[in-house]
PDB file of C-alpha atoms in Angstrom:
ATOM      1  CA  MET A   1      31.869   0.544 -29.818  1.00  0.00           C
ATOM      2  CA  ASP A   2      28.397   0.028 -31.217  1.00  0.00           C
ATOM      3  CA  ASN A   3      29.072  -3.661 -31.394  1.00  0.00           C
ATOM      4  CA  ILE A   4      29.808  -3.861 -27.665  1.00  0.00           C
ATOM      5  CA  LEU A   5      26.601  -2.022 -26.830  1.00  0.00           C
ATOM      6  CA  ASP A   6      24.583  -4.391 -28.999  1.00  0.00           C
ATOM      7  CA  VAL A   7      26.216  -7.403 -27.384  1.00  0.00           C
ATOM      8  CA  THR A   8      25.479  -6.021 -23.902  1.00  0.00           C
ATOM      9  CA  GLN A   9      21.851  -5.437 -24.784  1.00  0.00           C
ATOM     10  CA  GLN A  10      21.513  -8.959 -26.130  1.00  0.00           C
ATOM     11  CA  LEU A  11      23.190 -10.311 -23.007  1.00  0.00           C
ATOM     12  CA  ILE A  12      20.780  -8.451 -20.706  1.00  0.00           C
ATOM     13  CA  GLU A  13      17.825  -9.712 -22.706  1.00  0.00           C
ATOM     14  CA  TYR A  14      18.998 -13.335 -22.645  1.00  0.00           C
ATOM     15  CA  SER A  15      19.812 -13.335 -18.937  1.00  0.00           C
ATOM     16  CA  ALA A  16      16.500 -11.668 -18.079  1.00  0.00           C
ATOM     17  CA  THR A  17      14.632 -14.290 -20.079  1.00  0.00           C
ATOM     18  CA  ILE A  18      16.532 -17.091 -18.332  1.00  0.00           C
ATOM     19  CA  ALA A  19      15.734 -15.449 -14.972  1.00  0.00           C
ATOM     20  CA  VAL A  20      12.031 -15.281 -15.862  1.00  0.00           C
ATOM     21  CA  LEU A  21      12.154 -19.004 -16.626  1.00  0.00           C
ATOM     22  CA  GLY A  22      13.856 -19.757 -13.310  1.00  0.00           C
ATOM     23  CA  VAL A  23      11.376 -17.716 -11.288  1.00  0.00           C
ATOM     24  CA  SER A  24       8.478 -19.359 -13.155  1.00  0.00           C
ATOM     25  CA  ILE A  25       9.750 -22.825 -12.280  1.00  0.00           C
ATOM     26  CA  SER A  26      10.092 -21.710  -8.666  1.00  0.00           C
ATOM     27  CA  VAL A  27       6.493 -20.437  -8.658  1.00  0.00           C
ATOM     28  CA  MET A  28       5.327 -23.787 -10.078  1.00  0.00           C
ATOM     29  CA  ILE A  29       7.064 -25.723  -7.305  1.00  0.00           C
ATOM     30  CA  LEU A  30       5.645 -23.333  -4.693  1.00  0.00           C
ATOM     31  CA  LEU A  31       2.160 -23.752  -6.168  1.00  0.00           C
ATOM     32  CA  TYR A  32       2.516 -27.495  -5.646  1.00  0.00           C
ATOM     33  CA  ARG A  33       3.291 -26.820  -1.976  1.00  0.00           C
ATOM     34  CA  ALA A  34       0.393 -24.357  -1.673  1.00  0.00           C
ATOM     35  CA  ILE A  35      -2.084 -26.875  -3.087  1.00  0.00           C
ATOM     36  CA  LYS A  36      -0.725 -30.070  -1.565  1.00  0.00           C
ATOM     37  CA  GLY A  37       0.710 -28.722   1.720  1.00  0.00           C
ATOM     38  CA  PRO A  38      -0.567 -30.869   4.577  1.00  0.00           C
ATOM     39  CA  THR A  39      -1.126 -28.037   7.077  1.00  0.00           C
ATOM     40  CA  ASN A  40      -2.349 -24.468   6.777  1.00  0.00           C
ATOM     41  CA  PRO A  41       0.945 -22.827   7.872  1.00  0.00           C
ATOM     42  CA  ASP A  42       2.629 -24.615   4.936  1.00  0.00           C
ATOM     43  CA  ARG A  43       0.192 -22.954   2.579  1.00  0.00           C
ATOM     44  CA  ALA A  44       0.674 -19.560   4.247  1.00  0.00           C
ATOM     45  CA  VAL A  45       4.455 -19.707   3.858  1.00  0.00           C
ATOM     46  CA  ALA A  46       4.126 -20.945   0.261  1.00  0.00           C
ATOM     47  CA  LEU A  47       1.829 -18.030  -0.607  1.00  0.00           C
ATOM     48  CA  ASP A  48       4.246 -15.603   1.050  1.00  0.00           C
ATOM     49  CA  ILE A  49       7.135 -16.854  -1.068  1.00  0.00           C
ATOM     50  CA  ILE A  50       4.994 -16.862  -4.218  1.00  0.00           C
ATOM     51  CA  GLY A  51       4.498 -13.146  -3.550  1.00  0.00           C
ATOM     52  CA  ILE A  52       8.234 -12.614  -3.184  1.00  0.00           C
ATOM     53  CA  ASN A  53       8.755 -14.386  -6.509  1.00  0.00           C
ATOM     54  CA  LEU A  54       6.116 -12.069  -7.973  1.00  0.00           C
ATOM     55  CA  MET A  55       8.219  -9.112  -6.842  1.00  0.00           C
ATOM     56  CA  ALA A  56      11.233 -10.633  -8.579  1.00  0.00           C
ATOM     57  CA  LEU A  57       9.177 -11.230 -11.721  1.00  0.00           C
ATOM     58  CA  ALA A  58       7.978  -7.606 -11.755  1.00  0.00           C
ATOM     59  CA  GLY A  59      11.582  -6.447 -11.418  1.00  0.00           C
ATOM     60  CA  ILE A  60      12.818  -8.639 -14.278  1.00  0.00           C
ATOM     61  CA  ILE A  61       9.917  -7.553 -16.489  1.00  0.00           C
ATOM     62  CA  ALA A  62      10.759  -3.918 -15.725  1.00  0.00           C
ATOM     63  CA  VAL A  63      14.277  -4.682 -17.008  1.00  0.00           C
ATOM     64  CA  LEU A  64      12.880  -6.369 -20.117  1.00  0.00           C
ATOM     65  CA  LEU A  65      10.465  -3.533 -20.907  1.00  0.00           C
ATOM     66  CA  VAL A  66      13.108  -0.864 -20.058  1.00  0.00           C
ATOM     67  CA  THR A  67      10.887   1.135 -17.721  1.00  0.00           C
ATOM     68  CA  THR A  68      11.072   2.447 -14.151  1.00  0.00           C
ATOM     69  CA  LYS A  69       7.315   2.671 -13.633  1.00  0.00           C
ATOM     70  CA  PHE A  70       7.192  -0.755 -11.985  1.00  0.00           C
ATOM     71  CA  ASN A  71       9.307   0.224  -8.967  1.00  0.00           C
ATOM     72  CA  ASP A  72       6.265   1.424  -7.020  1.00  0.00           C
ATOM     73  CA  VAL A  73       4.460  -1.814  -7.826  1.00  0.00           C
ATOM     74  CA  ILE A  74       7.338  -3.867  -6.419  1.00  0.00           C
ATOM     75  CA  LEU A  75       7.295  -1.926  -3.134  1.00  0.00           C
ATOM     76  CA  LEU A  76       3.513  -2.216  -3.037  1.00  0.00           C
ATOM     77  CA  ILE A  77       3.567  -6.004  -3.422  1.00  0.00           C
ATOM     78  CA  GLY A  78       6.091  -6.220  -0.594  1.00  0.00           C
ATOM     79  CA  ILE A  79       3.965  -4.141   1.794  1.00  0.00           C
ATOM     80  CA  LEU A  80       0.711  -5.943   0.984  1.00  0.00           C
ATOM     81  CA  LEU A  81       2.465  -9.298   1.329  1.00  0.00           C
ATOM     82  CA  PHE A  82       3.797  -8.428   4.770  1.00  0.00           C
ATOM     83  CA  ILE A  83       0.407  -7.246   6.029  1.00  0.00           C
ATOM     84  CA  GLY A  84      -1.369 -10.258   4.534  1.00  0.00           C
ATOM     85  CA  THR A  85       1.058 -12.700   6.063  1.00  0.00           C
ATOM     86  CA  VAL A  86       0.829 -11.030   9.487  1.00  0.00           C
ATOM     87  CA  ALA A  87      -2.978 -11.177   9.307  1.00  0.00           C
ATOM     88  CA  LEU A  88      -2.904 -14.861   8.304  1.00  0.00           C
ATOM     89  CA  ALA A  89      -0.442 -15.684  11.091  1.00  0.00           C
ATOM     90  CA  LYS A  90      -2.573 -13.881  13.682  1.00  0.00           C
ATOM     91  CA  PHE A  91      -5.665 -15.721  12.494  1.00  0.00           C
ATOM     92  CA  LEU A  92      -3.940 -19.111  12.668  1.00  0.00           C
ATOM     93  CA  GLU A  93      -2.563 -18.413  16.138  1.00  0.00           C
ATOM     94  CA  LYS A  94      -5.361 -16.554  17.916  1.00  0.00           C
ATOM     95  CA  GLY A  95      -8.500 -16.900  15.790  1.00  0.00           C
ATOM     96  CA  VAL A  96      -9.006 -13.120  15.616  1.00  0.00           C
ATOM     97  CA  ILE A  97      -7.091 -10.647  13.486  1.00  0.00           C
ATOM     98  CA  ILE A  98      -7.918  -7.334  15.216  1.00  0.00           C
ATOM     99  CA  GLU A  99      -8.404  -7.866  18.908  1.00  0.00           C
ATOM    100  CA  ARG A 100     -10.610  -5.684  21.070  1.00  0.00           C
ATOM    101  CA  ASP A 101      -8.290  -5.627  24.059  1.00  0.00           C
ATOM    102  CA  MET A 102      -4.638  -6.659  24.219  1.00  0.00           C
ATOM    103  CA  ASP A 103      -3.107  -6.901  27.713  1.00  0.00           C
TER     104      ASP A 103
ATOM    105  CA  MET B   1      -3.997 -20.725  26.774  1.00  0.00           C
ATOM    106  CA  THR B   2      -0.774 -19.061  27.841  1.00  0.00           C
ATOM    107  CA  ARG B   3      -0.257 -15.359  27.307  1.00  0.00           C
ATOM    108  CA  THR B   4       1.497 -14.677  24.046  1.00  0.00           C
ATOM    109  CA  ASN B   5       4.237 -12.132  23.601  1.00  0.00           C
ATOM    110  CA  ASP B   6       4.007  -9.884  20.556  1.00  0.00           C
ATOM    111  CA  ILE B   7       7.270  -8.003  20.978  1.00  0.00           C
ATOM    112  CA  ILE B   8       8.662  -8.820  17.520  1.00  0.00           C
ATOM    113  CA  LEU B   9       5.452  -7.827  15.772  1.00  0.00           C
ATOM    114  CA  ARG B  10       5.233  -4.587  17.757  1.00  0.00           C
ATOM    115  CA  ALA B  11       8.875  -3.643  17.215  1.00  0.00           C
ATOM    116  CA  THR B  12       8.626  -4.201  13.451  1.00  0.00           C
ATOM    117  CA  THR B  13       5.298  -2.349  13.348  1.00  0.00           C
ATOM    118  CA  THR B  14       6.818   0.795  14.873  1.00  0.00           C
ATOM    119  CA  LEU B  15       9.407   0.826  12.096  1.00  0.00           C
ATOM    120  CA  ILE B  16       7.354  -0.366   9.143  1.00  0.00           C
ATOM    121  CA  ALA B  17       4.230   1.733   9.791  1.00  0.00           C
ATOM    122  CA  PHE B  18       6.309   4.892   9.355  1.00  0.00           C
ATOM    123  CA  ILE B  19       7.797   3.589   6.109  1.00  0.00           C
ATOM    124  CA  ILE B  20       4.356   2.690   4.752  1.00  0.00           C
ATOM    125  CA  LEU B  21       2.908   6.081   5.743  1.00  0.00           C
ATOM    126  CA  GLY B  22       5.806   7.854   4.034  1.00  0.00           C
ATOM    127  CA  PHE B  23       5.356   5.684   0.942  1.00  0.00           C
ATOM    128  CA  SER B  24       1.640   6.489   0.863  1.00  0.00           C
ATOM    129  CA  ILE B  25       2.325  10.239   1.066  1.00  0.00           C
ATOM    130  CA  TYR B  26       4.869   9.834  -1.744  1.00  0.00           C
ATOM    131  CA  LEU B  27       2.333   7.945  -3.884  1.00  0.00           C
ATOM    132  CA  PHE B  28      -0.270  10.637  -3.206  1.00  0.00           C
ATOM    133  CA  PHE B  29       1.993  13.476  -4.370  1.00  0.00           C
ATOM    134  CA  ALA B  30       3.572  11.524  -7.246  1.00  0.00           C
ATOM    135  CA  GLY B  31       0.196  10.826  -8.835  1.00  0.00           C
ATOM    136  CA  HIS B  32       0.352  13.763 -11.228  1.00  0.00           C
ATOM    137  CA  ASN B  33       3.377  12.660 -13.266  1.00  0.00           C
ATOM    138  CA  ALA B  34       3.991   9.055 -12.218  1.00  0.00           C
ATOM    139  CA  PRO B  35       2.033   5.964 -11.153  1.00  0.00           C
ATOM    140  CA  GLY B  36       0.130   6.672  -7.959  1.00  0.00           C
ATOM    141  CA  GLY B  37      -2.567   9.078  -6.926  1.00  0.00           C
ATOM    142  CA  GLY B  38      -5.249   9.527  -4.311  1.00  0.00           C
ATOM    143  CA  PHE B  39      -6.740   6.058  -4.500  1.00  0.00           C
ATOM    144  CA  ILE B  40      -3.619   3.962  -4.010  1.00  0.00           C
ATOM    145  CA  GLY B  41      -2.233   6.480  -1.507  1.00  0.00           C
ATOM    146  CA  GLY B  42      -5.368   6.168   0.595  1.00  0.00           C
ATOM    147  CA  LEU B  43      -5.226   2.380   0.404  1.00  0.00           C
ATOM    148  CA  MET B  44      -1.592   2.389   1.586  1.00  0.00           C
ATOM    149  CA  THR B  45      -2.422   4.732   4.480  1.00  0.00           C
ATOM    150  CA  SER B  46      -5.206   2.433   5.597  1.00  0.00           C
ATOM    151  CA  ALA B  47      -2.828  -0.524   5.216  1.00  0.00           C
ATOM    152  CA  ALA B  48      -0.492   1.153   7.709  1.00  0.00           C
ATOM    153  CA  PHE B  49      -3.410   1.792  10.064  1.00  0.00           C
ATOM    154  CA  VAL B  50      -4.559  -1.835   9.755  1.00  0.00           C
ATOM    155  CA  LEU B  51      -1.046  -3.036  10.588  1.00  0.00           C
ATOM    156  CA  MET B  52      -1.049  -0.844  13.711  1.00  0.00           C
ATOM    157  CA  TYR B  53      -4.517  -2.112  14.657  1.00  0.00           C
ATOM    158  CA  MET B  54      -3.303  -5.710  14.291  1.00  0.00           C
ATOM    159  CA  ALA B  55      -0.272  -5.066  16.488  1.00  0.00           C
ATOM    160  CA  TYR B  56      -1.888  -3.031  19.266  1.00  0.00           C
ATOM    161  CA  GLY B  57      -5.597  -3.907  19.369  1.00  0.00           C
ATOM    162  CA  ILE B  58      -8.633  -1.642  19.045  1.00  0.00           C
ATOM    163  CA  ARG B  59      -8.681  -0.241  22.587  1.00  0.00           C
ATOM    164  CA  SER B  60      -5.101   1.077  22.465  1.00  0.00           C
ATOM    165  CA  MET B  61      -5.510   2.434  18.938  1.00  0.00           C
ATOM    166  CA  GLU B  62      -8.517   4.499  20.032  1.00  0.00           C
ATOM    167  CA  LYS B  63      -6.142   6.307  22.384  1.00  0.00           C
ATOM    168  CA  ILE B  64      -3.312   6.623  19.829  1.00  0.00           C
ATOM    169  CA  LEU B  65      -5.519   7.669  16.916  1.00  0.00           C
ATOM    170  CA  PRO B  66      -8.703   9.263  18.317  1.00  0.00           C
ATOM    171  CA  ILE B  67     -10.407   9.610  14.915  1.00  0.00           C
ATOM    172  CA  ASN B  68     -13.846   8.369  14.002  1.00  0.00           C
ATOM    173  CA  PHE B  69     -13.191   7.252  10.430  1.00  0.00           C
ATOM    174  CA  ARG B  70     -16.883   7.637   9.579  1.00  0.00           C
ATOM    175  CA  TYR B  71     -16.512  11.429   9.652  1.00  0.00           C
ATOM    176  CA  ILE B  72     -13.622  11.353   7.171  1.00  0.00           C
ATOM    177  CA  ILE B  73     -15.861  10.094   4.334  1.00  0.00           C
ATOM    178  CA  PRO B  74     -18.103  13.228   4.186  1.00  0.00           C
ATOM    179  CA  ALA B  75     -15.053  15.458   4.718  1.00  0.00           C
ATOM    180  CA  GLY B  76     -13.374  13.990   1.634  1.00  0.00           C
ATOM    181  CA  LEU B  77     -16.579  14.171  -0.396  1.00  0.00           C
ATOM    182  CA  ILE B  78     -17.087  17.833   0.593  1.00  0.00           C
ATOM    183  CA  ILE B  79     -13.499  18.681  -0.420  1.00  0.00           C
ATOM    184  CA  ALA B  80     -13.951  16.976  -3.798  1.00  0.00           C
ATOM    185  CA  LEU B  81     -17.273  18.748  -4.348  1.00  0.00           C
ATOM    186  CA  GLY B  82     -15.787  22.060  -3.199  1.00  0.00           C
ATOM    187  CA  THR B  83     -13.054  21.939  -5.856  1.00  0.00           C
ATOM    188  CA  GLY B  84     -15.776  21.392  -8.444  1.00  0.00           C
ATOM    189  CA  ILE B  85     -17.930  24.256  -7.173  1.00  0.00           C
ATOM    190  CA  GLY B  86     -14.894  26.525  -6.744  1.00  0.00           C
ATOM    191  CA  SER B  87     -14.546  26.761 -10.526  1.00  0.00           C
ATOM    192  CA  PHE B  88     -17.880  28.621 -10.640  1.00  0.00           C
ATOM    193  CA  ILE B  89     -16.241  31.578  -8.823  1.00  0.00           C
ATOM    194  CA  PHE B  90     -13.969  32.135 -11.808  1.00  0.00           C
ATOM    195  CA  GLY B  91     -16.786  31.731 -14.322  1.00  0.00           C
ATOM    196  CA  GLN B  92     -15.616  28.323 -15.563  1.00  0.00           C
ATOM    197  CA  PRO B  93     -17.604  25.103 -16.081  1.00  0.00           C
ATOM    198  CA  PHE B  94     -17.966  22.590 -13.250  1.00  0.00           C
ATOM    199  CA  LEU B  95     -14.754  20.692 -12.282  1.00  0.00           C
ATOM    200  CA  SER B  96     -12.414  22.893 -14.356  1.00  0.00           C
ATOM    201  CA  GLN B  97      -8.794  22.385 -13.341  1.00  0.00           C
ATOM    202  CA  THR B  98      -5.898  24.792 -13.591  1.00  0.00           C
ATOM    203  CA  TYR B  99      -2.261  24.954 -12.546  1.00  0.00           C
ATOM    204  CA  ALA B 100       0.460  27.514 -11.964  1.00  0.00           C
ATOM    205  CA  TYR B 101       4.168  27.615 -11.151  1.00  0.00           C
ATOM    206  CA  PHE B 102       5.286  28.852  -7.741  1.00  0.00           C
ATOM    207  CA  GLN B 103       8.649  29.496  -6.139  1.00  0.00           C
ATOM    208  CA  LEU B 104       8.580  27.453  -2.931  1.00  0.00           C
ATOM    209  CA  PRO B 105      11.265  27.822  -0.209  1.00  0.00           C
ATOM    210  CA  ILE B 106      12.847  24.350  -0.272  1.00  0.00           C
ATOM    211  CA  LEU B 107      11.413  22.683  -3.350  1.00  0.00           C
ATOM    212  CA  GLY B 108      12.217  25.519  -5.745  1.00  0.00           C
ATOM    213  CA  LYS B 109      10.033  26.026  -8.816  1.00  0.00           C
ATOM    214  CA  THR B 110       7.026  23.765  -8.348  1.00  0.00           C
ATOM    215  CA  GLU B 111       3.934  23.134 -10.381  1.00  0.00           C
ATOM    216  CA  LEU B 112       0.860  23.328  -8.140  1.00  0.00           C
ATOM    217  CA  ALA B 113      -2.389  22.095  -9.679  1.00  0.00           C
ATOM    218  CA  THR B 114      -5.896  22.281  -8.286  1.00  0.00           C
ATOM    219  CA  ALA B 115      -6.251  18.613  -9.262  1.00  0.00           C
ATOM    220  CA  LEU B 116      -4.257  17.916  -6.086  1.00  0.00           C
ATOM    221  CA  LEU B 117      -7.165  19.191  -3.977  1.00  0.00           C
ATOM    222  CA  PHE B 118      -9.568  16.866  -5.779  1.00  0.00           C
ATOM    223  CA  ASP B 119      -7.066  14.057  -5.176  1.00  0.00           C
ATOM    224  CA  LEU B 120      -7.039  14.966  -1.481  1.00  0.00           C
ATOM    225  CA  GLY B 121     -10.796  14.438  -1.416  1.00  0.00           C
ATOM    226  CA  VAL B 122     -10.403  11.026  -3.067  1.00  0.00           C
ATOM    227  CA  TYR B 123      -7.620  10.166  -0.585  1.00  0.00           C
ATOM    228  CA  LEU B 124      -9.696  11.029   2.507  1.00  0.00           C
ATOM    229  CA  THR B 125     -12.758   9.195   1.180  1.00  0.00           C
ATOM    230  CA  VAL B 126     -10.762   6.033   0.440  1.00  0.00           C
ATOM    231  CA  VAL B 127      -9.131   6.072   3.896  1.00  0.00           C
ATOM    232  CA  GLY B 128     -12.490   6.602   5.584  1.00  0.00           C
ATOM    233  CA  ILE B 129     -14.334   3.885   3.672  1.00  0.00           C
ATOM    234  CA  THR B 130     -11.571   1.267   3.973  1.00  0.00           C
ATOM    235  CA  MET B 131     -11.090   1.785   7.691  1.00  0.00           C
ATOM    236  CA  THR B 132     -14.845   1.859   8.323  1.00  0.00           C
ATOM    237  CA  ILE B 133     -15.340  -1.455   6.516  1.00  0.00           C
ATOM    238  CA  ILE B 134     -12.433  -3.196   8.232  1.00  0.00           C
ATOM    239  CA  LEU B 135     -13.190  -1.928  11.743  1.00  0.00           C
ATOM    240  CA  THR B 136     -16.903  -2.673  11.418  1.00  0.00           C
ATOM    241  CA  ILE B 137     -16.155  -6.262  10.443  1.00  0.00           C
ATOM    242  CA  ALA B 138     -13.508  -6.632  13.154  1.00  0.00           C
ATOM    243  CA  ASN B 139     -15.849  -5.346  15.870  1.00  0.00           C
ATOM    244  CA  ASP B 140     -18.027  -8.375  16.427  1.00  0.00           C
ATOM    245  CA  ARG B 141     -19.187  -7.203  19.871  1.00  0.00           C
ATOM    246  CA  SER B 142     -21.528  -4.258  20.504  1.00  0.00           C
TER     247      SER B 142
END
């Protein structure tokens, strides 16, 4: 029985490490798009998805470190990402982020 | 420029602002035994307010939320100072904290600490300062 538990722990560790590698490669490719991207909306979308990959990375690292303290951080990154992307989109479309008078 | 239609942004804001406000209240109360506390709770509350300001504009938000955020800063500072001065009543040094266990109706046996009141002061000050900075920068007229 102990043997199975050890094997499972090893398996989780290996797969988490492989997942960290995959997410890191994805962040690298997205960084290329964020730097090279011909237009500003390209960069905005690339930064948005880099943030989502950051959430995934925080989750995998929480698995690797065997802790639940990172769950709040993951939610926090998601909320800040959404607000940041909305602000960037409003700036690109209208030129102002908080308007004085709408309608 | 044609009139734009913000219906998707507004519909998601009505849902998400409530979730963010609930999350901020959770972070504020969880700060004693878990990650969180007054500072990050206040920042999340102001994030929800900023999202609502972005979706509805300043003029509508003044009707929805008729608060001058400048007055929240001294209120929070007075609460934080009051918890420090309150320890003088019991003959303790400045900013002494204590806690006790109470039997609350729904929550059951709960640990209530006076550090929560100090945290409330931090929370209100952070909300006031963040919203004051953002709204002052956003208001380019007048």
